[in-house]
Amino acid sequence: MAHKESRLAAGTLRAVGYAALIVAAFGLLLPFIWMVISSLKHNVDVFTAPITWIPDPFVWSNYVDIFERADMGTWVGNTLFISVVVTALQVFTGSFAAYGFSRIRFPGRDVLFLVYIGTIAVPWQSYMIPQFVMISDWGLANTRLSIILLQAFGAFGVFLMKQYFESVPEALSEAARIDGLSEYGIWRRIMLPLSVPAIASLTLITFVNTWNDYLGPLIYLRDRDLWTIQIGLRTFITQFSAEHAMIMTGSVLSILPIAVIFALGQRFFVEGIAATGVKG
């Protein structure tokens, strides 16, 4: 009898926990739901009281008008190009360096790794000016290459991949060396295929951070045809401050790629983050 009551209490507690999570999730999603709904309204209907949760009528033309009234296609294209290139480079450099720190023994390896990881704690604003001077001296300011080079290497990516690589049994690497496989071959043919969850996590985090970056493009990209979506939207909001429906439409377009990527890679993201804290 007592066992049955404890199971009933556990089930009730679990149900209450799920209900609380659903309420919390709905509270977090409510502003985004309102933003999407507002993007499908006429401008005068955005701030009606009480709130109209179902647009009448649905103004789908907002998603066409914003491309005609702003350089949305250029902004999205620039942001997508920079985000994809930076993400690919960070996955490559992060996994390559992580393999060296986790599988190759050399003097001062641990100290060098700690110093490199310690750079995460240094705020970018502290070395932003000398970095800008350096990029300008190289003649790369006001080019997309400046953003790509500055973000092609990341200490967080090295840390994330190293933690995952250390969960892979060393015996696999030793067996590959005995079979004559080079260190590059071990990294490419063994470590990378076994590290899909970690790679997916790093890809998602890097893509989101690069896509949402505002300060970097604001400093280095001055020409309008080089602007990213974050700079473009800020300018659009300043220029059309009363066009609330258009502003909501632009905001939806700015978060849509991130939402799609996260939805597709959520399982790998969770697995990768969980596995990086476990060593075999």
mmCIF file of C-alpha atoms in Angstrom, residues 33-43 45-47 51-52 55 62 244-246 248-249:
data_model
loop_
_atom_site.group_PDB
_atom_site.id
_atom_site.type_symbol
_atom_site.label_atom_id
_atom_site.label_comp_id
_atom_site.label_asym_id
_atom_site.label_seq_id
_atom_site.Cartn_x
_atom_site.Cartn_y
_atom_site.Cartn_z
ATOM 1 C CA ILE A 33 4.404 34.538 -30.741
ATOM 2 C CA TRP A 34 3.215 38.134 -30.446
ATOM 3 C CA MET A 35 6.050 39.276 -32.732
ATOM 4 C CA VAL A 36 5.098 36.771 -35.439
ATOM 5 C CA ILE A 37 1.417 37.675 -35.172
ATOM 6 C CA SER A 38 2.218 41.400 -35.313
ATOM 7 C CA SER A 39 4.256 40.876 -38.480
ATOM 8 C CA LEU A 40 1.048 39.689 -40.178
ATOM 9 C CA LYS A 41 -1.038 42.738 -39.261
ATOM 10 C CA HIS A 42 -1.591 46.190 -40.669
ATOM 11 C CA ASN A 43 0.513 48.793 -38.909
ATOM 12 C CA ASP A 45 -3.505 47.001 -35.679
ATOM 13 C CA VAL A 46 -0.239 46.117 -33.932
ATOM 14 C CA PHE A 47 -0.905 47.913 -30.636
ATOM 15 C CA ILE A 51 -4.563 42.386 -28.188
ATOM 16 C CA THR A 52 -5.892 40.666 -31.293
ATOM 17 C CA PRO A 55 -4.880 38.882 -37.471
ATOM 18 C CA ASN A 62 4.515 42.567 -45.273
ATOM 19 C CA HIS A 244 5.751 48.676 -36.285
ATOM 20 C CA ALA A 245 4.445 45.877 -38.510
ATOM 21 C CA MET A 246 7.478 46.181 -40.795
ATOM 22 C CA MET A 248 8.218 42.982 -36.512
ATOM 23 C CA THR A 249 8.509 41.441 -39.967
#
